[in-house]
């Protein structure tokens, strides 16, 4: 019989290198879904305990209780009409004494215009669902976006997002600031 040949060994030392390179490849090429949130510019921190007085007519109260019921100005509200109610409140087109005050201001690129002193006060219960909270936020944001779009079309002929001149965007923001005040969640209850 003959002499048996030895089987050559497989060099496994480079297997770790290949596995490491594959791991790096997948980490670099795979994209992760990043959750997006609601864009809000937070106010600067308050340095002292100065109390700000608001005229009650300038505040549009929106409450969401633990049962996800919407209360607008102390009455049962409807998500479908919240945007239009917010616009009517903020713009006060009929100069109603129960709606917010307006102040005549000179805005560069726009001229003399009445600026609302209105503020939307949003408060939710600790038990409010995240879904309902986002729906309310979306409707309030849509109201301000529509007001900005309408003013931009009236003054500059294009919607707010299509304005390429930052000065024009700032002018629209000066007339229609996103005036939403969010209070810390608390226990509002099921009915008010």
mmCIF file of C-alpha atoms in Angstrom:
data_model
loop_
_atom_site.group_PDB
_atom_site.id
_atom_site.type_symbol
_atom_site.label_atom_id
_atom_site.label_comp_id
_atom_site.label_asym_id
_atom_site.label_seq_id
_atom_site.Cartn_x
_atom_site.Cartn_y
_atom_site.Cartn_z
ATOM 1 C CA UNK A 1 0.000 0.000 0.000
ATOM 2 C CA UNK A 2 1.088 3.388 -0.484
ATOM 3 C CA UNK A 3 1.827 6.194 1.656
ATOM 4 C CA UNK A 4 -1.198 8.433 2.459
ATOM 5 C CA UNK A 5 -0.971 12.063 1.692
ATOM 6 C CA UNK A 6 -1.620 14.541 4.431
ATOM 7 C CA UNK A 7 -4.552 16.814 3.900
ATOM 8 C CA UNK A 8 -3.524 20.446 3.772
ATOM 9 C CA UNK A 9 -4.817 22.614 6.617
ATOM 10 C CA UNK A 10 -7.128 25.468 5.870
ATOM 11 C CA UNK A 11 -5.647 28.720 7.020
ATOM 12 C CA UNK A 12 -8.359 30.262 9.219
ATOM 13 C CA UNK A 13 -6.357 33.236 10.382
ATOM 14 C CA UNK A 14 -7.822 35.513 7.718
ATOM 15 C CA UNK A 15 -11.432 34.465 8.514
ATOM 16 C CA UNK A 16 -11.572 36.912 11.427
ATOM 17 C CA UNK A 17 -10.340 39.687 9.156
ATOM 18 C CA UNK A 18 -13.010 38.888 6.562
ATOM 19 C CA UNK A 19 -15.747 38.773 9.209
ATOM 20 C CA UNK A 20 -14.572 42.122 10.577
ATOM 21 C CA UNK A 21 -14.552 43.673 7.102
ATOM 22 C CA UNK A 22 -18.079 42.385 6.419
ATOM 23 C CA UNK A 23 -19.275 43.813 9.729
ATOM 24 C CA UNK A 24 -17.772 47.214 8.895
ATOM 25 C CA UNK A 25 -19.300 47.063 5.399
ATOM 26 C CA UNK A 26 -22.814 46.445 6.760
ATOM 27 C CA UNK A 27 -22.478 49.104 9.451
ATOM 28 C CA UNK A 28 -21.453 51.673 6.856
ATOM 29 C CA UNK A 29 -23.974 50.792 4.155
ATOM 30 C CA UNK A 30 -27.127 50.090 6.173
ATOM 31 C CA UNK A 31 -29.241 53.163 6.885
ATOM 32 C CA UNK A 32 -31.081 53.426 10.146
ATOM 33 C CA UNK A 33 -34.539 54.920 10.394
ATOM 34 C CA UNK A 34 -34.360 58.068 12.442
ATOM 35 C CA UNK A 35 -37.539 59.194 14.150
ATOM 36 C CA UNK A 36 -38.467 62.742 13.395
ATOM 37 C CA UNK A 37 -40.185 64.923 15.916
ATOM 38 C CA UNK A 38 -42.112 68.128 15.978
ATOM 39 C CA UNK A 39 -40.022 71.149 15.138
ATOM 40 C CA UNK A 40 -40.355 73.750 17.829
ATOM 41 C CA UNK A 41 -38.090 76.574 18.853
ATOM 42 C CA UNK A 42 -38.006 76.541 22.625
ATOM 43 C CA UNK A 43 -38.011 79.840 24.476
ATOM 44 C CA UNK A 44 -34.807 80.917 26.204
ATOM 45 C CA UNK A 45 -34.500 79.967 29.871
ATOM 46 C CA UNK A 46 -36.042 82.410 32.307
ATOM 47 C CA UNK A 47 -33.382 83.970 34.499
ATOM 48 C CA UNK A 48 -35.680 85.363 37.164
ATOM 49 C CA UNK A 49 -39.158 84.719 38.485
ATOM 50 C CA UNK A 50 -40.747 87.558 36.517
ATOM 51 C CA UNK A 51 -44.429 86.887 36.072
ATOM 52 C CA UNK A 52 -45.875 87.720 32.678
ATOM 53 C CA UNK A 53 -49.420 89.060 32.627
ATOM 54 C CA UNK A 54 -51.595 88.097 29.673
ATOM 55 C CA UNK A 55 -54.942 89.571 28.877
ATOM 56 C CA UNK A 56 -57.330 86.595 28.936
ATOM 57 C CA UNK A 57 -58.795 87.586 25.576
ATOM 58 C CA UNK A 58 -55.347 86.981 24.031
ATOM 59 C CA UNK A 59 -55.219 83.338 25.145
ATOM 60 C CA UNK A 60 -56.795 80.512 23.125
ATOM 61 C CA UNK A 61 -57.044 77.566 25.527
ATOM 62 C CA UNK A 62 -56.762 74.076 24.063
ATOM 63 C CA UNK A 63 -56.916 71.187 26.527
ATOM 64 C CA UNK A 64 -56.695 67.449 25.897
ATOM 65 C CA UNK A 65 -57.810 65.312 28.825
ATOM 66 C CA UNK A 66 -56.931 61.726 29.741
ATOM 67 C CA UNK A 67 -59.867 60.393 27.682
ATOM 68 C CA UNK A 68 -58.405 62.182 24.605
ATOM 69 C CA UNK A 69 -61.317 64.642 24.621
ATOM 70 C CA UNK A 70 -60.475 68.004 23.117
ATOM 71 C CA UNK A 71 -61.640 71.068 25.031
ATOM 72 C CA UNK A 72 -61.374 74.405 23.225
ATOM 73 C CA UNK A 73 -62.035 77.539 25.245
ATOM 74 C CA UNK A 74 -63.723 75.412 27.923
ATOM 75 C CA UNK A 75 -66.155 73.721 25.519
ATOM 76 C CA UNK A 76 -65.989 70.351 23.830
ATOM 77 C CA UNK A 77 -63.936 70.790 20.697
ATOM 78 C CA UNK A 78 -63.542 68.971 17.417
ATOM 79 C CA UNK A 79 -60.220 68.090 15.841
ATOM 80 C CA UNK A 80 -61.684 68.706 12.371
ATOM 81 C CA UNK A 81 -62.453 72.365 13.169
ATOM 82 C CA UNK A 82 -59.472 73.160 15.429
ATOM 83 C CA UNK A 83 -57.342 74.577 12.595
ATOM 84 C CA UNK A 84 -60.045 76.998 11.419
ATOM 85 C CA UNK A 85 -60.944 78.022 14.989
ATOM 86 C CA UNK A 86 -57.265 78.759 15.652
ATOM 87 C CA UNK A 87 -56.973 80.877 12.504
ATOM 88 C CA UNK A 88 -60.141 82.845 13.329
ATOM 89 C CA UNK A 89 -58.936 83.419 16.881
ATOM 90 C CA UNK A 90 -55.433 84.502 15.900
ATOM 91 C CA UNK A 91 -56.386 86.741 12.963
ATOM 92 C CA UNK A 92 -59.522 88.231 14.618
ATOM 93 C CA UNK A 93 -60.849 89.368 11.216
ATOM 94 C CA UNK A 94 -63.905 91.167 12.649
ATOM 95 C CA UNK A 95 -62.029 92.925 15.488
ATOM 96 C CA UNK A 96 -64.192 91.085 18.016
ATOM 97 C CA UNK A 97 -63.637 92.377 21.579
ATOM 98 C CA UNK A 98 -63.515 88.745 22.821
ATOM 99 C CA UNK A 99 -60.692 87.782 20.460
ATOM 100 C CA UNK A 100 -57.042 88.896 20.713
ATOM 101 C CA UNK A 101 -55.864 92.441 20.572
ATOM 102 C CA UNK A 102 -53.913 93.618 17.532
ATOM 103 C CA UNK A 103 -51.072 96.068 17.393
ATOM 104 C CA UNK A 104 -50.237 98.160 14.341
ATOM 105 C CA UNK A 105 -46.570 97.578 13.456
ATOM 106 C CA UNK A 106 -44.233 98.606 10.663
ATOM 107 C CA UNK A 107 -42.712 95.405 9.210
ATOM 108 C CA UNK A 108 -39.896 95.738 6.692
ATOM 109 C CA UNK A 109 -40.909 94.524 3.184
ATOM 110 C CA UNK A 110 -44.591 94.390 4.228
ATOM 111 C CA UNK A 111 -45.369 97.837 5.616
ATOM 112 C CA UNK A 112 -47.957 98.750 8.238
ATOM 113 C CA UNK A 113 -49.818 95.666 9.390
ATOM 114 C CA UNK A 114 -51.809 94.603 12.429
ATOM 115 C CA UNK A 115 -50.003 91.885 14.402
ATOM 116 C CA UNK A 116 -52.039 89.685 16.710
ATOM 117 C CA UNK A 117 -51.150 89.416 20.378
ATOM 118 C CA UNK A 118 -52.873 86.029 20.459
ATOM 119 C CA UNK A 119 -51.260 82.960 21.995
ATOM 120 C CA UNK A 120 -52.475 79.371 21.776
ATOM 121 C CA UNK A 121 -52.173 77.721 25.178
ATOM 122 C CA UNK A 122 -51.929 73.947 24.781
ATOM 123 C CA UNK A 123 -52.222 71.764 27.829
ATOM 124 C CA UNK A 124 -52.611 68.022 27.966
ATOM 125 C CA UNK A 125 -53.264 65.455 30.658
ATOM 126 C CA UNK A 126 -50.581 62.979 31.666
ATOM 127 C CA UNK A 127 -52.910 60.249 30.377
ATOM 128 C CA UNK A 128 -53.354 61.792 26.911
ATOM 129 C CA UNK A 129 -52.322 59.396 24.173
ATOM 130 C CA UNK A 130 -49.295 60.359 22.123
ATOM 131 C CA UNK A 131 -51.356 59.901 18.953
ATOM 132 C CA UNK A 132 -53.961 62.461 20.070
ATOM 133 C CA UNK A 133 -51.249 64.865 21.223
ATOM 134 C CA UNK A 134 -49.590 64.707 17.782
ATOM 135 C CA UNK A 135 -52.940 65.189 15.995
ATOM 136 C CA UNK A 136 -53.637 68.354 18.022
ATOM 137 C CA UNK A 137 -50.089 69.608 17.411
ATOM 138 C CA UNK A 138 -50.476 68.977 13.683
ATOM 139 C CA UNK A 139 -53.739 70.939 13.477
ATOM 140 C CA UNK A 140 -52.275 73.897 15.374
ATOM 141 C CA UNK A 141 -49.158 73.867 13.195
ATOM 142 C CA UNK A 142 -51.300 73.661 10.042
ATOM 143 C CA UNK A 143 -53.255 76.725 11.187
ATOM 144 C CA UNK A 144 -50.093 78.825 11.509
ATOM 145 C CA UNK A 145 -48.666 77.421 8.274
ATOM 146 C CA UNK A 146 -51.855 78.328 6.365
ATOM 147 C CA UNK A 147 -51.849 81.846 7.812
ATOM 148 C CA UNK A 148 -48.227 82.283 6.747
ATOM 149 C CA UNK A 149 -48.965 80.857 3.283
ATOM 150 C CA UNK A 150 -51.945 83.176 2.801
ATOM 151 C CA UNK A 151 -49.956 86.265 3.833
ATOM 152 C CA UNK A 152 -46.945 85.256 1.696
ATOM 153 C CA UNK A 153 -49.169 84.756 -1.378
ATOM 154 C CA UNK A 154 -50.886 88.109 -0.732
ATOM 155 C CA UNK A 155 -47.627 90.049 -0.260
ATOM 156 C CA UNK A 156 -45.082 88.162 -2.386
ATOM 157 C CA UNK A 157 -47.088 85.941 -4.762
ATOM 158 C CA UNK A 158 -45.754 82.586 -3.465
ATOM 159 C CA UNK A 159 -46.348 80.334 -0.475
ATOM 160 C CA UNK A 160 -44.188 80.792 2.617
ATOM 161 C CA UNK A 161 -42.088 77.644 2.037
ATOM 162 C CA UNK A 162 -41.312 78.806 -1.518
ATOM 163 C CA UNK A 163 -39.876 82.155 -0.395
ATOM 164 C CA UNK A 164 -36.178 82.114 -1.246
ATOM 165 C CA UNK A 165 -35.318 85.450 0.351
ATOM 166 C CA UNK A 166 -34.674 85.017 4.110
ATOM 167 C CA UNK A 167 -35.713 88.648 4.695
ATOM 168 C CA UNK A 168 -39.162 87.912 3.262
ATOM 169 C CA UNK A 169 -39.474 84.805 5.448
ATOM 170 C CA UNK A 170 -38.531 86.856 8.508
ATOM 171 C CA UNK A 171 -41.123 89.484 7.588
ATOM 172 C CA UNK A 172 -43.861 86.840 7.403
ATOM 173 C CA UNK A 173 -42.664 85.347 10.722
ATOM 174 C CA UNK A 174 -42.859 88.789 12.327
ATOM 175 C CA UNK A 175 -46.516 89.130 11.321
ATOM 176 C CA UNK A 176 -47.484 85.480 11.998
ATOM 177 C CA UNK A 177 -45.230 84.092 14.740
ATOM 178 C CA UNK A 178 -45.916 80.522 15.831
ATOM 179 C CA UNK A 179 -47.401 81.511 19.167
ATOM 180 C CA UNK A 180 -48.039 78.164 20.860
ATOM 181 C CA UNK A 181 -47.419 77.890 24.566
ATOM 182 C CA UNK A 182 -47.256 74.365 25.954
ATOM 183 C CA UNK A 183 -47.811 73.839 29.640
ATOM 184 C CA UNK A 184 -46.434 70.924 31.591
ATOM 185 C CA UNK A 185 -48.834 67.954 31.513
ATOM 186 C CA UNK A 186 -51.042 67.553 34.549
ATOM 187 C CA UNK A 187 -54.143 65.657 35.627
ATOM 188 C CA UNK A 188 -56.933 67.494 33.810
ATOM 189 C CA UNK A 189 -59.566 64.792 34.278
ATOM 190 C CA UNK A 190 -62.241 63.399 32.006
ATOM 191 C CA UNK A 191 -64.556 66.421 31.938
ATOM 192 C CA UNK A 192 -64.159 70.043 32.686
#
